[in-house]
Coordinates of C-alpha atoms (C1' of nucleotides) in Angstrom, one line a residue:
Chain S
X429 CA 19.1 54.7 12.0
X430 CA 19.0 52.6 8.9
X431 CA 22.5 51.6 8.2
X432 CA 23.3 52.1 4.3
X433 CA 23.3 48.3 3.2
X434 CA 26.2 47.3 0.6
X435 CA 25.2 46.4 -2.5
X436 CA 24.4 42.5 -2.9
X437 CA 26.7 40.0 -4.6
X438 CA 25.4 39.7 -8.0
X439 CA 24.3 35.9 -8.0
X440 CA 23.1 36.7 -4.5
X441 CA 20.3 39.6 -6.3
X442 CA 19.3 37.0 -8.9
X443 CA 18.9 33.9 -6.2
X444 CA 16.9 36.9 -4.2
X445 CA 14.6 37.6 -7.2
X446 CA 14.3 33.9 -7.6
X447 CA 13.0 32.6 -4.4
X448 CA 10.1 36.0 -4.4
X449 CA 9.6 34.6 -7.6
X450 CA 9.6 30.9 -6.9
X451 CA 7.6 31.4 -2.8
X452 CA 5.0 34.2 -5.2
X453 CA 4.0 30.7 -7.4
X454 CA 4.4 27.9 -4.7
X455 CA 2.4 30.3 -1.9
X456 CA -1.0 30.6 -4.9
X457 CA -0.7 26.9 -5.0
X458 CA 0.1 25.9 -1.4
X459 CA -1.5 28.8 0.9
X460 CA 0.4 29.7 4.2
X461 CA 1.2 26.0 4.3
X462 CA 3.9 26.3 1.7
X463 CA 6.8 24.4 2.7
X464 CA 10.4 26.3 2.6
X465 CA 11.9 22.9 1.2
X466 CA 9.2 23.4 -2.0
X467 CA 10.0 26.9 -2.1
X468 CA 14.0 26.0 -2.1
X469 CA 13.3 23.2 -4.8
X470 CA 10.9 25.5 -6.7
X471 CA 13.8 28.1 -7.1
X472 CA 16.0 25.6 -7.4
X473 CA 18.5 27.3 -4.7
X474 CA 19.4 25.8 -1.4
X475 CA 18.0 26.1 2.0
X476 CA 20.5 27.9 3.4
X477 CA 20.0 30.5 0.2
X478 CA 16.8 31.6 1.5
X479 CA 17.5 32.0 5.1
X480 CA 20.5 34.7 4.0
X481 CA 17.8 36.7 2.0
X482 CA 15.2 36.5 4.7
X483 CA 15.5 35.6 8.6
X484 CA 12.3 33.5 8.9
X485 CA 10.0 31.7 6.7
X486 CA 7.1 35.0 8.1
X487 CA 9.5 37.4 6.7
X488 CA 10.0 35.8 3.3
X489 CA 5.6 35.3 2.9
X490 CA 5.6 38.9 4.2
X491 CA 7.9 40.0 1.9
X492 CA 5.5 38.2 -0.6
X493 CA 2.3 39.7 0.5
X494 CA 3.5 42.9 0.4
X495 CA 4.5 42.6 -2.8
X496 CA 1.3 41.7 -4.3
X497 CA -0.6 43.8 -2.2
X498 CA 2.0 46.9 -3.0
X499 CA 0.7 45.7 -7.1
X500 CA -2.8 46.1 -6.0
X501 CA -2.1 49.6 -4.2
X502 CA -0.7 51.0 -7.5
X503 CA -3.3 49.8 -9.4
X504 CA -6.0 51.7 -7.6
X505 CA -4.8 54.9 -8.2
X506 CA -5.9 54.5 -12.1
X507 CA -9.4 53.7 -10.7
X508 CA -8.9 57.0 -8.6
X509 CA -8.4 59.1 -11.4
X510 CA -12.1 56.9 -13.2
X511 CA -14.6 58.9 -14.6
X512 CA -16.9 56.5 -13.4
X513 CA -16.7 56.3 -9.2
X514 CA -19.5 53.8 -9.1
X515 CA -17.8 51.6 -11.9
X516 CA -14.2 52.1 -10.3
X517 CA -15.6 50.7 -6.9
X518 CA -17.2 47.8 -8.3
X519 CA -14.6 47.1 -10.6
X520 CA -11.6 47.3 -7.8
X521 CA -13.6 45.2 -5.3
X522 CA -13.9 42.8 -8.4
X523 CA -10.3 42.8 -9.1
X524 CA -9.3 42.2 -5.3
X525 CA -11.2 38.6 -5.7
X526 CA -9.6 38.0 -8.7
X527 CA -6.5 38.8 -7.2
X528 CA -7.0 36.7 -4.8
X529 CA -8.4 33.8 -5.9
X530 CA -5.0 33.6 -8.1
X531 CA -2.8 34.1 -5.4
X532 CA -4.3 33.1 -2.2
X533 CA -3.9 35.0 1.3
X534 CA -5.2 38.3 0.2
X535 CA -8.0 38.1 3.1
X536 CA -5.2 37.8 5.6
X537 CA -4.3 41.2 4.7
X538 CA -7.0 43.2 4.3
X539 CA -8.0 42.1 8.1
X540 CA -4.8 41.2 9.6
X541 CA -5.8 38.0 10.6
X542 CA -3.1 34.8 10.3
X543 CA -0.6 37.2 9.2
X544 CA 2.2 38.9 11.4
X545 CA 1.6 42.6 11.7
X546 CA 4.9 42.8 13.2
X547 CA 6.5 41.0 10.1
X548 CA 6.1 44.4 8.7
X549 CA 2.6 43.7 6.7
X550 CA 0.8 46.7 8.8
X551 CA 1.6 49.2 6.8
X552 CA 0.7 47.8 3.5
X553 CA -2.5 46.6 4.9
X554 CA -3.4 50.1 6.4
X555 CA -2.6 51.7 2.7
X556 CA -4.9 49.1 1.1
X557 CA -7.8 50.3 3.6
X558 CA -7.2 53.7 2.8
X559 CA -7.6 53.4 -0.5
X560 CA -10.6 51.2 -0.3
X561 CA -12.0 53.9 1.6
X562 CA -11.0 56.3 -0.6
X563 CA -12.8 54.5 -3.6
X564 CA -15.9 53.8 -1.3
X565 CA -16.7 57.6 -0.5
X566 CA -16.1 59.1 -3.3
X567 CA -18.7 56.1 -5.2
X568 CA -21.1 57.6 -1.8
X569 CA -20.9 61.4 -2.8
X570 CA -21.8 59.9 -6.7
X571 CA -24.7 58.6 -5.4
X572 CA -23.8 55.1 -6.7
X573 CA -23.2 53.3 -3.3
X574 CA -25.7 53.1 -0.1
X575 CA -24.3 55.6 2.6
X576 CA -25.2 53.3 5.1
X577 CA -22.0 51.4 3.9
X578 CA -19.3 51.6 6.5
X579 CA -15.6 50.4 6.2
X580 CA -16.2 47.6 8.7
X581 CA -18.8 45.8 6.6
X582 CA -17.3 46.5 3.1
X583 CA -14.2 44.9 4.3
X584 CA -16.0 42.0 6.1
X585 CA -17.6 41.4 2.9
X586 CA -14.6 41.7 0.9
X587 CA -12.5 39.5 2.9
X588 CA -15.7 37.0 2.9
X589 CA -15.5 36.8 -1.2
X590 CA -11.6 36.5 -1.1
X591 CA -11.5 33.5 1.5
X592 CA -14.5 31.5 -0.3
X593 CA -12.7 32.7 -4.1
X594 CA -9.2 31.8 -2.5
X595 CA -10.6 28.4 -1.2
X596 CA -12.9 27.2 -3.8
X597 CA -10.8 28.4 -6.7
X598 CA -14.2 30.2 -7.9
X599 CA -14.7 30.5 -11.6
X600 CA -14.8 33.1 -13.3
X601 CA -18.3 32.6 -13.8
X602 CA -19.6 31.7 -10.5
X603 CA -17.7 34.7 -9.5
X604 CA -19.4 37.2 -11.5
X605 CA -22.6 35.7 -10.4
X606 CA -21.9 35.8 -6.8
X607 CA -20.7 39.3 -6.6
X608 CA -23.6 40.6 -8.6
X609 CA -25.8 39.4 -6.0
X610 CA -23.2 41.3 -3.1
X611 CA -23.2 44.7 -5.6
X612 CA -26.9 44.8 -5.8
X613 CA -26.9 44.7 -1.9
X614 CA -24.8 47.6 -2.0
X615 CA -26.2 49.8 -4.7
X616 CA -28.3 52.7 -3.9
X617 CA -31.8 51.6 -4.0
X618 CA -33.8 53.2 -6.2
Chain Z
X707 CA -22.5 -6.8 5.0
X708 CA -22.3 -4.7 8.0
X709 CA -22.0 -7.3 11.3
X710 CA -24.1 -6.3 14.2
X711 CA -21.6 -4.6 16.5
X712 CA -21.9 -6.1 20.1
X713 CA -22.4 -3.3 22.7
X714 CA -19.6 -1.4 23.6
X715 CA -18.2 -1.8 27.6
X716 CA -19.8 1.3 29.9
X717 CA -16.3 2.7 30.7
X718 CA -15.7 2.9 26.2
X719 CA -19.3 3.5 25.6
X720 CA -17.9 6.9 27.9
X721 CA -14.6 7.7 26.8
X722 CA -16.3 7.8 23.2
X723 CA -18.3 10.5 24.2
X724 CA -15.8 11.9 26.4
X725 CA -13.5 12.2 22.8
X726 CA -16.7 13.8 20.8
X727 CA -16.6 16.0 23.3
X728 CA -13.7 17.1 23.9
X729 CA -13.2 17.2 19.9
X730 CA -15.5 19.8 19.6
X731 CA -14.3 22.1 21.8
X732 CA -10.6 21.8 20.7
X733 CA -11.9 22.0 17.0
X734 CA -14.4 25.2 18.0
X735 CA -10.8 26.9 19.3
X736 CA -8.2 25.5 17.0
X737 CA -10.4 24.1 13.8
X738 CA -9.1 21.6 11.4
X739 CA -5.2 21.7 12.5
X740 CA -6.7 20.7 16.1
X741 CA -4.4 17.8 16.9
X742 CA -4.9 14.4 18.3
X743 CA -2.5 15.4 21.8
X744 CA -4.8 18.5 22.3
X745 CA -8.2 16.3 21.8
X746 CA -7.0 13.0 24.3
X747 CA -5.3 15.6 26.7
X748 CA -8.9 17.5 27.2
X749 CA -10.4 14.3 26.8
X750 CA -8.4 13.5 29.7
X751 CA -8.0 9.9 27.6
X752 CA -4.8 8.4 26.5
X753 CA -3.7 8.3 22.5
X754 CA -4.3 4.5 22.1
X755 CA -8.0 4.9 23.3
X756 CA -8.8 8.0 20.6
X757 CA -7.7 5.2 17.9
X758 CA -9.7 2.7 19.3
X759 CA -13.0 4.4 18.5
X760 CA -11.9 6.3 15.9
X761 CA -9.6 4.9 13.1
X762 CA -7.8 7.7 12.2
X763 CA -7.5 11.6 12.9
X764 CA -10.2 12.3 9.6
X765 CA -12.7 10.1 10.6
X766 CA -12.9 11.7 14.3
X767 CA -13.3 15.0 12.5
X768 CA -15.8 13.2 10.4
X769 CA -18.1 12.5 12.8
X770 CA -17.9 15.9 15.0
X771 CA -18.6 17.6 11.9
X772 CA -21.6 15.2 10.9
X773 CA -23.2 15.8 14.1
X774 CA -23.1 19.2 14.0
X775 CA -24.5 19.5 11.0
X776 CA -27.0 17.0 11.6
X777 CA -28.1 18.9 14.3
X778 CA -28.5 21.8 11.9
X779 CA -30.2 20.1 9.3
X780 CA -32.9 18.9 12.0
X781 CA -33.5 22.6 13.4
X782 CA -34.1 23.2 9.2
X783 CA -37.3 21.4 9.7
X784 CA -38.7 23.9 12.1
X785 CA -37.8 26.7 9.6
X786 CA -39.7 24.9 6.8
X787 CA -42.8 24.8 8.5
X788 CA -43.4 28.5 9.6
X789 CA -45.7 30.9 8.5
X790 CA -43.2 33.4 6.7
X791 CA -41.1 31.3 3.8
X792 CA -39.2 35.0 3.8
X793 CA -38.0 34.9 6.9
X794 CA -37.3 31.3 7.5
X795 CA -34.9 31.6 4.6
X796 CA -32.7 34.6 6.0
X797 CA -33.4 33.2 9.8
X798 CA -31.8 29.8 8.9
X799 CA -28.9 31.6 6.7
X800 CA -28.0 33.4 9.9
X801 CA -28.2 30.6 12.1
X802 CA -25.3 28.8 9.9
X803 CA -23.4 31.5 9.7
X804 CA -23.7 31.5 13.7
X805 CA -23.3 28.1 14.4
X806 CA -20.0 28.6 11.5
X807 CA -18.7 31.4 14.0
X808 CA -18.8 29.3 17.0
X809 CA -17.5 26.0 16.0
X810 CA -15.7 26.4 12.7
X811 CA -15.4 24.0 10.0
X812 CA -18.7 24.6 8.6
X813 CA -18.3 26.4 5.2
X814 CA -16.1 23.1 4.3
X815 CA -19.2 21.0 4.7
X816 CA -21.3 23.4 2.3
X817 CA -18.9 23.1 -0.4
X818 CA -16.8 19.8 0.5
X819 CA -13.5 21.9 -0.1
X820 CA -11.0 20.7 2.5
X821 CA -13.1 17.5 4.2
X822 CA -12.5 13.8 3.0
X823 CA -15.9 13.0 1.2
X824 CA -14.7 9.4 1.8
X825 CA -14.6 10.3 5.9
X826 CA -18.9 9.7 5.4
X827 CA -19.4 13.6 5.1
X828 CA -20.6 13.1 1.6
X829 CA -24.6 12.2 2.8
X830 CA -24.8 15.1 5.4
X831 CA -23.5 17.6 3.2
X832 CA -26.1 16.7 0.5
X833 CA -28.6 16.6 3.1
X834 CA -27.7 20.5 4.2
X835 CA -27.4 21.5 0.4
X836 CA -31.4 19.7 0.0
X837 CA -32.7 21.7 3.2
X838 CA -30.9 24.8 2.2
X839 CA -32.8 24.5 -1.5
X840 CA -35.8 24.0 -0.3
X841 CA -36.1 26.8 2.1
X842 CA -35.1 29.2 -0.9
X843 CA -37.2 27.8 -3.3
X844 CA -40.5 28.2 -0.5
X845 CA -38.7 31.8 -0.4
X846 CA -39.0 32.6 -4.0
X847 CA -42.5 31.3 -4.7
X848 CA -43.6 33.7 -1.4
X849 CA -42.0 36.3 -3.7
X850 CA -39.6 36.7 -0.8
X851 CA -36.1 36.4 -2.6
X852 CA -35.3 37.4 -5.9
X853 CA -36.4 34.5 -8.8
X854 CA -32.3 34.7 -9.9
X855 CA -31.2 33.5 -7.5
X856 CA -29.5 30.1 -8.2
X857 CA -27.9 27.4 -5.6
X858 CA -24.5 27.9 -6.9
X859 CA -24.4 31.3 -6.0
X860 CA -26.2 30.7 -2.6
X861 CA -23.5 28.1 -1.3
X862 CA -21.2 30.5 -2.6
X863 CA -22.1 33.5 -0.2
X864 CA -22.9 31.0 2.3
X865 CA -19.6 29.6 2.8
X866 CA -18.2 33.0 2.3
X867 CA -20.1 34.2 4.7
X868 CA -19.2 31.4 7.3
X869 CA -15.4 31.2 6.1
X870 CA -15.0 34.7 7.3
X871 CA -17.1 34.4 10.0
X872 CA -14.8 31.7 11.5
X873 CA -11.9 33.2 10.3
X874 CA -12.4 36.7 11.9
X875 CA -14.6 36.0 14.8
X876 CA -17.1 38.3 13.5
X877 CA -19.0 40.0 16.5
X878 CA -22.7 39.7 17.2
X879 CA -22.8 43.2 15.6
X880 CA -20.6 42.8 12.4
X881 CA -22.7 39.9 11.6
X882 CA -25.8 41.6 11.6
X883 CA -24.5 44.6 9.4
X884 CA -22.8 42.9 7.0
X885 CA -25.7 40.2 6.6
X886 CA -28.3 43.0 6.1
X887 CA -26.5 44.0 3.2
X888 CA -25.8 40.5 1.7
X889 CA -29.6 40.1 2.1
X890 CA -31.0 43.6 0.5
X891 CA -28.9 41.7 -2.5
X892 CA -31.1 38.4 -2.7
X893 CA -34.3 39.9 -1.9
X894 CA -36.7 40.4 -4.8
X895 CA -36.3 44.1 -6.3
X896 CA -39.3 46.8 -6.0
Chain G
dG819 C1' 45.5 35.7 -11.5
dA820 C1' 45.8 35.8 -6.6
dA821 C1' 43.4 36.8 -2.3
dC822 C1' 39.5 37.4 0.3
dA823 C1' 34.9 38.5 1.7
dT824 C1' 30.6 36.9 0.4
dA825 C1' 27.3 33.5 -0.6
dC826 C1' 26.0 28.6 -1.5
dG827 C1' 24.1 23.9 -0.6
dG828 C1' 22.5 20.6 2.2
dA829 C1' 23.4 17.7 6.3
dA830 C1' 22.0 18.0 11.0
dC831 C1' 19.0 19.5 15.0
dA832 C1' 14.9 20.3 17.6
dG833 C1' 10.2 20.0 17.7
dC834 C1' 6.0 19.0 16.0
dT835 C1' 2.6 15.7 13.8
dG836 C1' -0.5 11.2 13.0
dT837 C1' -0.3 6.5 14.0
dT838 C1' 1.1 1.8 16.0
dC839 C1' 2.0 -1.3 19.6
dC840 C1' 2.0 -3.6 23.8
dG841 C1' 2.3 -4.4 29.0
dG842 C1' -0.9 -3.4 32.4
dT843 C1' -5.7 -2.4 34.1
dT844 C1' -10.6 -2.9 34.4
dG845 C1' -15.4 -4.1 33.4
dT846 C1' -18.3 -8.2 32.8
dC847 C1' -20.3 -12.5 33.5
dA848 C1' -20.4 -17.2 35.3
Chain I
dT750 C1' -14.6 -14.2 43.3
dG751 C1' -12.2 -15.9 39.6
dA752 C1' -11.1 -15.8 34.7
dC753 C1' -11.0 -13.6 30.5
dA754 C1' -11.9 -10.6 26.9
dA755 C1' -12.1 -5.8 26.2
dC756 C1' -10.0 -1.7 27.0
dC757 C1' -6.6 1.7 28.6
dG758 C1' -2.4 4.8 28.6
dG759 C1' 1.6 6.4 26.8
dA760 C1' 6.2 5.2 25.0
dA761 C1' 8.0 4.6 20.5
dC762 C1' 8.1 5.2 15.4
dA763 C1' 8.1 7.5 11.0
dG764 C1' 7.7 11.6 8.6
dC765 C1' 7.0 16.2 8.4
dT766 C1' 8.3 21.1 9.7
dG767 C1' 11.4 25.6 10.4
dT768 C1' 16.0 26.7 11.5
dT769 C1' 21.2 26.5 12.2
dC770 C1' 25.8 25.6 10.9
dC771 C1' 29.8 24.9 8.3
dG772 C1' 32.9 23.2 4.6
dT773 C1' 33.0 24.4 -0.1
dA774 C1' 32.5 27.4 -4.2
dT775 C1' 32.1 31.8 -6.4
dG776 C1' 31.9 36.7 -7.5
dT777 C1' 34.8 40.8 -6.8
dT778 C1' 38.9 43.6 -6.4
dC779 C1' 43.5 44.8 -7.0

DNA sequence: GAACATACGGAACAGCTGTTCCGGTTGTCA
DNA sequence: TGACAACCGGAACAGCTGTTCCGTATGTTC
């Protein structure tokens, strides 16, 4: 399966780039509301443009999230490879709200809710937990996260931060306040 | 200002409650995209008779979401009269993020992100935000909750909490979890 | 530079939304 | 019971949305 696919027109690869680039920008502003009109205006490229790159408007914010959330993916293999476990947890779970609170939608992802899974987000989503997970045990065997911590509540609490950063538009110091609180819930007691 | 309304006729006085109703429900299912069809169809009312009562699609929302929290802000009394300031203040944080699951909508209120503060939301949501500080200051001088803690960061988890909550349907068990941990967080170190 | 597949833009379509309006109905009160 | 204001339902309007379609333009190839 998987027939090979001709190589694209060359204004046709730019006009691609542009509307990822253009939907990327109008999606941190808008959310999932984002028109397809601002998105065509944004990237300055007609309506008809972006329904030859991508089928439906779920495939093209798919294509977005995936995207970003690929970024994020690759990023967490340097806090893999940390010295620190404890510090790489806390710091990834840190830059995830950041993240999101840029960009907007990040929850959707990392519990599948609102978004597609059939728009092809599933697979990106399922890496992301793994390597949440990842980050999380090895922070447990350091001793610097409770072991009482189980994937279900670390993601119910990291969703919670993204939707209320996302929404709010959290600063960067109510932020680091906020999640202070959530880390010292998390920590190993002493 | 403000003309003594005459009482309204029997069959209004019911159709206006009919509407409250009936708007709670649809916005407990569908929350704030909820439209004005879906509300007068289980209403079983016509269009014409939601405007009568209720100028506009924001103001009905208005004033679901004002008695709801009303109703909130009254049970808050109990809380501020029992024995243990401790648990009063984690009791009451529950109950929110409960009531949030339930009906939606909620997490706007505590940080007036996303409701008209012209729709007459403005006085309830203060009134929530005075309740809510006073059961965490009580809290702190029992030496319950950690002397750090600060309202901007409260409201912050709070409507985190409640955001995802909605969002996510979180289950009777999931709730419970993940709140322990947000709690060990704000409780006052050993 | 000619010829042709490929890609473009935007008008047009269908379906949703909140809101207005008005002909017909119904509660109320004398 | 009659008369009238108050009230009702729902068709109609304006404006938004995602999506389709096709005449025109442009990159590519020989």
């Amino acid at each position: 399966m998987g027939g090979e696919a001709r190589p694209l027109r060359a204004d046709a690869q730019r006009n691609r780039e542009r509307i990822l680039d253009a939907a990327e920008v109008v999606v941190a502003r808008d959310g999932l509301s984002a028109s397809m009109r601002a998105i065509a205006q944004h990237a300055g490229v007609g309506l008809g443009t972006i329904y030859r790159n991508f089928p439906t408007q779920e495939a093209l914010y798919a294509a977005v999230i995936i995207d970003r959330t690929q970024r994020l993916i690759d990023e967490a293999d340097t806090s893999l490879a940390a010295d620190d476990p404890g510090a790489a947890f806390f710091d990834y779970f840190t830059r995830i709200v950041v993240d999101a609170t840029r960009k907007k939608t990040l929850a959707d992802v990392l519990t599948q809710a609102g978004v597609d899974p059939k728009a092809g987000t599933a697979d990106v989503s399922r890496d992301m937990r793994n390597v949440i997970e990842r980050l999380l045990v090895r922070a447990q065997e350091a001793g610097a996260v409770r072991q009482d911590l189980r994937m279900p509540e670390l993601l119910a609490l990291l969703a919670a931060a993204c939707l209320a950063a996302e929404r709010n538009q959290w600063s960067e110091e109510l932020r680091a306040r906020t999640l202070a609180f959530v880390f010292d819930g998390l920590r190993s007691q002493r």
